[in-house]
Amino acid sequence: MSISSILSEIAQGIEKAISDAASEVGQALSDAVGAASAVGSEISQDIENITNTLGCTVQGMKDSGYTYYPALGVANTAILYEYINGEQGPKVSNIFQLFRHGVIIESAEGNYYYVGGASPYWDGKDFLAIRGGEYFLVKGENVVKSMRKANIVVVRLKRGHLGRGIEEHWQQPNPPEGCSTPVIGWFETAAENSRDAGGVMPNYLPYYTDYPFHALKVPGILVDVSDDKLSATILKENLKGISDQPPVPFIVARTVGTPFQQKNPNAVINGMMAVAVLDSQLQEKLCNLFITQDKRICGTLSTVKGFSDALIGAPVFTAYSCLSGCKEPGIVGVVASATQLAGPVVSLVLVPLPTAYTDQAFEQLASALGVQDVFNESVRALEKVNGVILSLHDKYNVSYTFASAVMDYVEWDSEEQMMTDAKPYVENYHKLVETLRAHVEREGDPSRADRIERCAEITFYEDYDCWEYDALECVDSTNDSWWR
C-alpha cells in the first residue's frame, strides 16, 4: 500500500474519530471542553488540508531520516508527598508522574534551552534533559523546586560531557518553512495558511506503556527509595537509553485560527488548540511509515489508552502544503495541557516557540509563561559554572573541555566550594596524562603523543580505574572514532 493510501486512510479515521467525539460530547461539557469540541468540529470540516499537510509532514520527516527527537526531562530525586498549604497531596504511584517531554534548542548565542514539561513531584538539585542519548543539565535546589509550579518551563542548560567515541552532532528543531517565507511563526500562520493542518507529535510514551505493570510502579524497579526520598537515578539511565531510539509518532490535527487563552498556571499566554487522535490502529499505521526496523515498537501503541501527563511538553511538527509543493517540516509548539474528550480524542493546548532562537526570545517566552524566576535561576547557575570553568583552566592548566566535564560531577554550590570539589579530578587528570605519556614513551611510538590529552578528556570517568583503562585503550587504538 502506498504512503498516500495509508495517509488517506488515517485522515478518514481522524475525521470519524473527531466527528464521533463531537457528537458524544454534547452540551454537558464545561466552556473549556466545549471550546475544544468546537475546534474538533472545525477540523473535521477541513480533512483535505489535514491530509495534505500530514502527508507533507510525514514525507519531510522520512526524508530527513526521522531525526525529530524530543527531549525527556527528569529530576534525579522526587518527593514522596507534595504538601500544598500544609496539606498532604497525592502520593507518587507511577513513573509517568516523574518524567516529561520537551525540546532542546541552541540559541544564536550558543546557549542551550529546555522548553518543555515539568512535574510537581520533582525535587533535589539536579535536572536533566536527555535527547538522543545526550544529556543536558542544570543544578541547584532552587532551580528544581521552582520548576514544580508550572507545567511548561524554560531553562538554560549545560551540555553534558559527550564521553568516548560520541560525535558532536547537533540537530536543531527549527520552525516550519512557510509557503512564501524561509520560516513562519505561529502568529503569522493564519495569514499564510488559514486552514487547519495535520501534524505529528513524536514521543516516547509507548516504550514505557509496553513495560509490565510492576515495572511502572513507584517505588519499584526504575524508581526506588533512598533516605526517605524517591530516587530517579535508575530511571534517568533508562531514559537515556530510550532517548536514543526513534520516537513514536502520534497523530495531531491542529487549528491555526484564534489563539486560545490558557493559564500555565499563574500567567496567561496565547496558545493554539489542537486535537490528538490516540486510536491504536491509526497510530500503528502512521508509526510503521517511520519505524521500519522494528515492527514490535509500533505494535505497542495498542497499550496507549489515553493522554498521559508524561506527554506534557511533547513537540508537535507540521509541514505546509503549498501551491509550490511541500515545505520543510518544523516545530509549531509543545503540549501544555490536555483534556480527554470522548473515545480516543484528546484536546490539546500548544504553547508556541519563538521563531528567532535568541537568548532574549527565550527569556521573553519564560516571562510570558510566568516562569521567569526559573529561567533566571538557571541562567545564574550556568554563569557561575562558566566562571569556575575559566578558573580551573587558568589555575590548573587544563582544557576548557575537561574543566566543563568536571562540572557534571560536582554540586553547583559556591564557586569556592566548586573549585575545592573539582581539585581531585584535576589532580587525577594530570596523573593520568603522565601515565599516558610514560606509556607512549615505552611503546616507542611518538606519533601517539598528540592523542594523550584528548584521550584523557574524552574518556573522563569519576572512577579513576575505569578512566585510566579507557584512556590507555584510546591512545593505543587504531580506530579514529576514539578521538575525533
Coordinates of C-alpha atoms in Angstrom, one line a residue:
M1 CA 0.0 0.0 0.0
S2 CA 1.4 3.4 -0.9
I3 CA 2.0 6.2 1.6
S4 CA -0.7 8.3 0.1
S5 CA -3.2 5.5 0.5
I6 CA -2.2 4.9 4.1
L7 CA -2.4 8.7 4.9
S8 CA -5.9 8.9 3.3
E9 CA -7.0 6.0 5.5
I10 CA -5.5 7.7 8.5
A11 CA -7.2 11.0 7.6
Q12 CA -10.6 9.3 7.3
G13 CA -10.1 7.7 10.7
I14 CA -9.2 11.1 12.2
E15 CA -12.4 12.6 10.7
K16 CA -14.6 9.8 12.0
A17 CA -13.0 9.9 15.5
I18 CA -13.4 13.6 15.8
S19 CA -16.9 13.6 14.5
D20 CA -17.9 10.8 16.9
A21 CA -16.3 12.6 19.8
A22 CA -18.0 15.9 19.0
S23 CA -21.4 14.2 18.8
E24 CA -20.8 12.4 22.1
V25 CA -19.6 15.4 24.0
G26 CA -22.9 17.3 23.5
Q27 CA -24.0 20.2 25.8
A28 CA -22.9 18.7 29.1
L29 CA -19.3 20.0 28.9
S30 CA -17.8 23.0 30.6
D31 CA -16.9 26.0 28.4
A32 CA -13.3 25.0 28.1
V33 CA -14.1 21.5 26.9
G34 CA -16.9 22.8 24.8
A35 CA -14.4 25.1 23.0
A36 CA -12.2 22.1 22.4
S37 CA -15.2 20.3 20.9
A38 CA -15.9 23.2 18.6
V39 CA -12.3 23.1 17.4
G40 CA -12.8 19.4 16.7
S41 CA -15.8 20.2 14.6
E42 CA -14.0 22.8 12.6
I43 CA -11.1 20.4 12.0
S44 CA -13.4 17.7 10.7
Q45 CA -14.7 20.1 8.1
D46 CA -11.2 20.5 6.6
I47 CA -9.9 17.0 6.4
E48 CA -8.5 17.5 2.9
N49 CA -6.0 20.1 4.1
I50 CA -5.2 17.9 7.2
T51 CA -4.4 15.0 4.8
N52 CA -2.2 17.2 2.6
T53 CA -0.2 18.7 5.5
L54 CA 0.1 15.4 7.3
G55 CA 1.4 13.9 4.0
C56 CA 4.0 16.7 3.7
T57 CA 5.0 16.3 7.4
V58 CA 5.4 12.6 7.1
Q59 CA 7.4 12.8 3.8
G60 CA 9.6 15.6 5.2
M61 CA 10.4 13.7 8.4
K62 CA 11.1 10.5 6.5
D63 CA 13.4 12.3 4.0
S64 CA 15.4 13.7 6.9
G65 CA 16.0 10.2 8.3
Y66 CA 13.4 10.9 11.1
T67 CA 15.7 12.9 13.3
Y68 CA 12.9 14.8 15.0
Y69 CA 13.8 13.6 18.5
P70 CA 12.1 15.1 21.5
A71 CA 13.9 15.5 24.9
L72 CA 13.0 13.7 28.1
G73 CA 13.1 15.8 31.3
V74 CA 13.7 14.3 34.8
A75 CA 14.9 15.3 38.2
N76 CA 17.3 13.0 40.0
T77 CA 15.0 12.7 43.0
A78 CA 11.3 13.1 43.7
I79 CA 9.4 13.9 46.9
L80 CA 7.2 11.2 48.4
Y81 CA 4.4 13.6 49.0
E82 CA 3.6 17.1 47.8
Y83 CA 2.5 19.5 50.5
I84 CA 0.3 22.4 49.5
N85 CA -0.8 24.9 52.1
G86 CA 0.2 22.4 54.8
E87 CA -2.0 19.6 53.5
Q88 CA -0.7 16.3 52.2
G89 CA -1.3 15.8 48.5
P90 CA -1.4 12.7 46.3
K91 CA 1.4 10.1 46.5
V92 CA 3.6 9.3 43.6
S93 CA 2.4 6.0 42.3
N94 CA 3.9 5.5 38.8
I95 CA 6.8 6.7 36.6
F96 CA 4.6 8.7 34.3
Q97 CA 4.3 11.3 37.1
L98 CA 8.1 11.7 37.1
F99 CA 9.3 12.4 33.6
R100 CA 8.1 14.9 30.9
H101 CA 8.8 15.6 27.2
G102 CA 10.3 18.7 25.8
V103 CA 12.7 20.1 23.2
I104 CA 16.4 21.2 23.4
I105 CA 17.2 24.3 21.3
E106 CA 20.5 26.0 20.8
S107 CA 20.3 29.8 20.8
A108 CA 22.1 32.1 18.3
E109 CA 24.5 33.0 21.2
G110 CA 25.4 29.3 21.7
N111 CA 23.3 28.6 24.8
Y112 CA 21.1 25.5 25.2
Y113 CA 17.5 25.8 26.4
Y114 CA 14.9 23.2 27.5
V115 CA 11.4 24.2 26.7
G116 CA 9.1 21.5 28.0
G117 CA 7.2 19.9 30.7
A118 CA 7.8 19.9 34.5
S119 CA 6.5 17.7 37.2
P120 CA 5.0 18.8 40.6
Y121 CA 6.8 15.9 42.2
W122 CA 10.4 16.9 41.2
D123 CA 12.9 17.6 44.0
G124 CA 16.6 17.6 44.6
K125 CA 19.4 19.6 43.0
D126 CA 19.7 18.0 39.5
F127 CA 17.6 18.5 36.5
L128 CA 18.4 16.5 33.3
A129 CA 17.0 16.8 29.8
I130 CA 18.1 13.9 27.7
R131 CA 17.9 13.8 23.9
G132 CA 19.3 11.2 21.5
G133 CA 21.4 9.7 24.3
E134 CA 23.0 13.0 25.2
Y135 CA 22.2 14.8 28.4
F136 CA 21.9 18.5 29.3
L137 CA 21.8 19.6 32.9
V138 CA 21.4 22.4 35.4
K139 CA 21.9 22.0 39.1
G140 CA 20.6 23.9 42.1
E141 CA 17.9 23.2 44.6
N142 CA 16.1 26.5 43.8
V143 CA 16.0 25.7 40.1
V144 CA 14.3 22.3 40.5
K145 CA 11.9 23.4 43.3
S146 CA 10.8 26.5 41.3
M147 CA 10.1 24.3 38.3
R148 CA 7.3 22.5 40.2
K149 CA 4.8 25.3 40.0
A150 CA 4.3 25.2 36.2
N151 CA 3.6 22.5 33.6
I152 CA 5.8 24.2 31.0
V153 CA 9.2 25.7 31.8
V154 CA 12.1 27.4 30.0
V155 CA 15.5 26.8 31.5
R156 CA 19.1 27.3 30.3
L157 CA 21.2 24.1 30.4
K158 CA 24.8 23.0 30.2
R159 CA 25.6 20.4 27.6
G160 CA 26.9 17.3 29.3
H161 CA 30.2 15.6 28.7
L162 CA 29.9 13.7 25.5
G163 CA 32.2 10.9 26.6
R164 CA 34.2 8.5 24.4
G165 CA 33.5 8.0 20.8
I166 CA 30.4 10.1 20.6
E167 CA 30.4 12.6 17.7
E168 CA 29.4 16.1 18.3
H169 CA 26.4 16.3 16.1
W170 CA 23.6 18.8 16.8
Q171 CA 20.2 18.7 15.2
Q172 CA 18.1 21.9 15.8
P173 CA 14.3 21.6 15.8
N174 CA 13.6 24.6 13.6
P175 CA 10.3 26.4 12.9
P176 CA 8.4 25.2 9.8
E177 CA 9.1 26.7 6.3
G178 CA 6.3 28.9 5.1
C179 CA 4.8 29.0 1.6
S180 CA 6.5 32.3 0.8
T181 CA 8.9 32.7 3.7
P182 CA 12.0 30.8 4.9
V183 CA 10.3 30.2 8.3
I184 CA 7.0 31.0 9.7
G185 CA 5.8 31.8 13.2
W186 CA 2.7 30.7 14.9
F187 CA 1.3 34.3 14.9
E188 CA 1.8 34.6 11.1
T189 CA 0.2 31.2 10.3
A190 CA -3.4 32.5 9.8
A191 CA -2.2 34.8 7.0
E192 CA 0.0 32.1 5.4
N193 CA -2.5 29.3 5.6
S194 CA -5.9 29.9 7.2
R195 CA -7.0 26.3 7.3
D196 CA -6.4 23.5 9.8
A197 CA -3.3 21.3 9.5
G198 CA -2.2 17.8 10.2
G199 CA 0.9 17.2 12.3
V200 CA 3.0 14.7 14.1
M201 CA 3.8 14.5 17.8
P202 CA 6.9 12.3 18.3
N203 CA 7.2 10.9 21.8
Y204 CA 8.5 8.0 23.9
L205 CA 5.4 7.1 25.9
P206 CA 4.7 3.7 24.1
Y207 CA 8.2 2.5 25.1
Y208 CA 7.0 2.6 28.7
T209 CA 3.4 1.6 28.3
D210 CA 4.9 -1.6 26.9
Y211 CA 6.5 -2.4 30.2
P212 CA 4.8 -4.8 32.6
F213 CA 2.7 -3.1 35.3
H214 CA 5.1 -3.9 38.2
A215 CA 7.9 -2.1 36.3
L216 CA 5.9 1.2 36.2
K217 CA 5.1 1.3 39.9
V218 CA 6.7 3.7 42.3
P219 CA 8.6 2.7 44.4
G220 CA 9.7 -0.1 42.0
I221 CA 12.3 -1.2 39.6
L222 CA 13.0 2.2 38.0
V223 CA 12.4 4.5 41.0
D224 CA 13.5 3.3 44.4
V225 CA 13.6 4.9 47.9
S226 CA 16.8 6.4 49.3
D227 CA 16.9 8.4 52.6
D228 CA 13.1 8.8 52.6
K229 CA 13.2 10.2 49.1
L230 CA 12.3 8.7 45.8
S231 CA 15.5 8.3 43.7
A232 CA 15.2 8.5 39.9
T233 CA 18.8 7.6 39.2
I234 CA 17.9 4.3 37.5
L235 CA 15.0 6.0 35.6
K236 CA 17.4 8.6 34.4
E237 CA 19.8 6.0 32.9
N238 CA 16.8 4.2 31.4
L239 CA 15.5 7.4 29.8
K240 CA 19.0 8.0 28.4
G241 CA 18.8 4.6 26.6
I242 CA 15.3 5.1 25.4
S243 CA 16.0 8.6 24.1
D244 CA 18.5 7.1 21.6
Q245 CA 15.7 5.1 19.9
P246 CA 13.3 6.5 17.3
P247 CA 10.4 8.2 18.9
V248 CA 6.8 7.0 18.2
P249 CA 4.7 9.4 16.1
F250 CA 1.2 10.4 17.3
I251 CA -1.4 12.0 15.0
V252 CA -2.3 15.6 15.7
A253 CA -4.7 17.9 13.9
R254 CA -4.2 21.5 14.9
T255 CA -6.1 24.7 14.2
V256 CA -4.4 27.8 13.1
G257 CA -7.3 30.1 14.0
T258 CA -7.9 32.3 17.0
P259 CA -5.4 31.7 19.8
F260 CA -6.8 30.1 23.0
Q261 CA -6.1 31.8 26.3
Q262 CA -4.8 29.3 28.8
K263 CA -3.3 29.5 32.3
N264 CA 0.1 27.9 33.0
P265 CA -1.0 28.2 35.8
N266 CA -0.1 31.7 37.1
A267 CA 0.2 33.5 33.8
V268 CA -1.9 33.7 30.6
I269 CA -0.3 33.1 27.2
N270 CA -1.6 32.8 23.7
G271 CA -1.8 29.1 22.9
M272 CA -3.1 27.1 19.9
M273 CA -5.8 24.5 20.1
A274 CA -5.1 21.0 18.6
V275 CA -6.7 17.6 18.7
A276 CA -4.8 14.3 19.1
V277 CA -6.4 11.1 18.0
L278 CA -5.0 8.2 20.1
D279 CA -6.6 5.4 18.1
S280 CA -4.3 2.4 18.2
Q281 CA -4.9 1.2 14.7
L282 CA -4.3 4.7 13.2
Q283 CA -1.3 5.2 15.3
E284 CA 0.2 1.9 14.2
K285 CA -0.3 2.7 10.6
L286 CA 1.5 6.1 11.0
C287 CA 4.2 4.5 13.1
N288 CA 5.0 1.9 10.5
L289 CA 5.7 4.6 8.0
F290 CA 8.6 5.8 10.2
I291 CA 9.9 2.9 12.2
T292 CA 10.6 0.2 9.8
Q293 CA 13.4 -1.6 11.5
D294 CA 11.4 -2.9 14.5
K295 CA 7.7 -3.7 14.0
R296 CA 7.4 -4.6 17.7
I297 CA 7.6 -0.9 18.7
C298 CA 4.6 0.1 16.6
G299 CA 2.6 -2.8 17.9
T300 CA 3.0 -1.4 21.5
L301 CA 0.8 1.5 20.5
S302 CA -2.3 -0.5 21.3
T303 CA -1.4 -0.1 25.0
V304 CA -1.7 3.7 24.9
K305 CA -5.2 4.1 26.2
G306 CA -5.3 7.9 26.6
F307 CA -3.3 11.0 27.4
S308 CA -0.6 10.7 30.0
D309 CA 1.0 13.6 32.0
A310 CA 4.3 12.3 30.7
L311 CA 3.4 13.8 27.3
I312 CA 3.3 17.3 28.7
G313 CA 5.9 19.2 26.7
A314 CA 5.9 16.9 23.7
P315 CA 6.6 18.8 20.5
V316 CA 4.3 19.0 17.5
F317 CA 5.6 19.3 14.0
T318 CA 3.9 20.4 10.8
A319 CA 4.9 20.9 7.2
Y320 CA 2.8 23.2 5.0
S321 CA 1.3 22.0 1.7
C322 CA 1.6 25.0 -0.7
L323 CA 0.9 25.5 -4.4
S324 CA 4.7 25.2 -4.9
G325 CA 4.7 21.8 -3.1
C326 CA 5.6 20.5 0.3
K327 CA 7.7 22.7 2.6
E328 CA 10.2 21.7 5.2
P329 CA 8.6 20.4 8.5
G330 CA 9.2 22.4 11.6
I331 CA 8.1 22.6 15.3
V332 CA 4.9 24.7 15.9
G333 CA 4.7 24.2 19.7
V334 CA 4.8 22.0 22.7
V335 CA 1.9 20.4 24.5
A336 CA 1.0 22.5 27.6
S337 CA -2.2 20.8 28.7
A338 CA -4.8 18.3 27.6
T339 CA -8.5 17.3 28.1
Q340 CA -9.7 13.8 27.3
L341 CA -12.8 14.0 25.1
A342 CA -14.9 11.1 24.0
G343 CA -13.3 7.9 22.7
P344 CA -9.6 8.2 21.6
V345 CA -9.8 12.0 21.0
V346 CA -7.8 14.4 23.2
S347 CA -8.0 18.2 23.1
L348 CA -4.6 19.8 23.4
V349 CA -3.3 23.3 24.1
L350 CA 0.1 24.0 22.4
V351 CA 2.5 26.7 23.6
P352 CA 4.2 28.3 20.6
L353 CA 8.0 28.6 20.5
P354 CA 9.9 31.7 19.4
T355 CA 10.7 32.0 15.7
A356 CA 14.1 33.7 16.4
Y357 CA 16.2 31.5 18.7
T358 CA 17.9 34.1 20.7
D359 CA 18.6 34.4 24.4
Q360 CA 16.2 37.3 24.6
A361 CA 13.5 35.4 22.9
F362 CA 13.7 32.5 25.4
E363 CA 13.7 35.0 28.3
Q364 CA 10.6 36.6 26.9
L365 CA 8.9 33.2 26.5
A366 CA 9.7 32.4 30.1
S367 CA 8.2 35.7 31.2
A368 CA 5.0 35.1 29.2
L369 CA 4.7 31.7 30.8
G370 CA 5.2 33.0 34.3
V371 CA 8.4 31.1 34.9
Q372 CA 10.9 34.0 34.8
D373 CA 12.2 33.0 38.2
V374 CA 13.0 29.5 37.0
F375 CA 14.7 30.9 33.9
N376 CA 16.7 33.4 36.0
E377 CA 17.8 30.8 38.5
S378 CA 19.1 28.6 35.6
V379 CA 21.0 31.5 34.0
R380 CA 22.7 32.4 37.2
A381 CA 23.7 28.8 37.8
L382 CA 25.2 28.5 34.4
E383 CA 27.0 31.8 34.7
K384 CA 28.6 30.7 38.0
V385 CA 29.6 27.3 36.4
N386 CA 31.2 29.1 33.4
G387 CA 33.2 31.2 35.8
V388 CA 34.5 28.1 37.6
I389 CA 35.4 26.5 34.2
L390 CA 37.5 29.6 33.4
S391 CA 39.2 29.5 36.8
L392 CA 40.0 25.8 36.5
H393 CA 41.6 26.4 33.1
D394 CA 43.7 29.3 34.4
K395 CA 44.7 27.8 37.7
Y396 CA 45.3 24.2 36.9
N397 CA 46.3 24.3 33.2
V398 CA 43.5 22.0 31.9
S399 CA 41.4 22.4 28.8
Y400 CA 38.0 24.1 28.8
T401 CA 36.6 20.8 27.6
F402 CA 37.9 18.9 30.6
A403 CA 37.0 21.7 33.1
S404 CA 33.5 21.6 31.7
A405 CA 33.2 17.8 32.1
V406 CA 34.2 18.1 35.7
M407 CA 31.3 20.3 36.4
D408 CA 28.9 17.4 35.6
Y409 CA 30.3 15.6 38.7
V410 CA 30.3 18.3 41.3
E411 CA 27.5 20.1 43.1
W412 CA 26.8 23.6 41.9
D413 CA 27.3 25.4 45.2
S414 CA 29.5 28.4 45.9
E415 CA 32.3 29.0 43.4
E416 CA 34.9 28.4 46.2
Q417 CA 33.3 25.0 47.0
M418 CA 33.1 24.0 43.4
M419 CA 36.8 24.7 42.9
T420 CA 37.5 22.6 46.0
D421 CA 35.4 19.7 44.8
A422 CA 36.9 19.9 41.3
K423 CA 40.5 19.7 42.6
P424 CA 40.7 15.9 43.0
Y425 CA 39.6 15.4 39.4
V426 CA 42.1 17.9 38.1
E427 CA 44.9 16.1 40.1
N428 CA 43.8 12.8 38.6
Y429 CA 43.8 14.3 35.2
H430 CA 47.5 15.4 35.4
K431 CA 48.4 12.0 37.0
L432 CA 46.7 10.2 34.1
V433 CA 48.4 12.4 31.5
E434 CA 51.8 11.5 33.0
T435 CA 50.8 7.8 32.9
L436 CA 49.8 8.0 29.3
R437 CA 53.0 9.9 28.3
A438 CA 55.2 7.2 30.0
H439 CA 53.2 4.5 28.2
V440 CA 53.8 6.1 24.8
E441 CA 57.5 6.5 25.5
R442 CA 57.7 2.8 26.4
E443 CA 55.9 1.8 23.3
G444 CA 58.3 3.9 21.2
D445 CA 55.6 5.4 19.0
P446 CA 55.9 9.2 19.3
S447 CA 53.0 9.6 16.8
R448 CA 50.6 8.8 19.6
A449 CA 51.8 11.6 21.8
D450 CA 49.3 14.1 20.3
R451 CA 46.5 11.9 21.4
I452 CA 47.3 11.9 25.1
E453 CA 45.4 15.0 26.3
R454 CA 42.4 14.4 24.0
C455 CA 42.1 10.8 25.2
A456 CA 42.3 11.9 28.8
E457 CA 39.5 14.3 28.1
I458 CA 37.0 12.1 26.2
T459 CA 37.4 9.1 28.5
F460 CA 36.8 11.0 31.7
Y461 CA 35.2 9.0 34.4
E462 CA 34.6 9.7 38.1
D463 CA 36.1 6.2 38.7
Y464 CA 39.8 6.6 38.1
D465 CA 40.5 2.9 37.4
C466 CA 37.9 2.9 34.5
W467 CA 39.3 6.2 33.3
E468 CA 42.9 5.0 33.1
Y469 CA 41.9 1.8 31.4
D470 CA 39.8 3.5 28.7
A471 CA 42.4 6.3 28.2
L472 CA 45.1 3.7 27.5
E473 CA 42.9 1.9 25.1
C474 CA 42.1 5.2 23.4
V475 CA 45.8 6.1 23.0
D476 CA 46.6 2.6 21.5
S477 CA 43.5 2.4 19.3
T478 CA 43.7 2.5 15.5
N479 CA 40.1 3.5 15.3
D480 CA 39.9 7.3 15.0
S481 CA 36.3 7.3 16.4
W482 CA 38.0 7.5 19.8
W483 CA 39.5 11.0 19.4
R484 CA 37.6 12.7 16.6

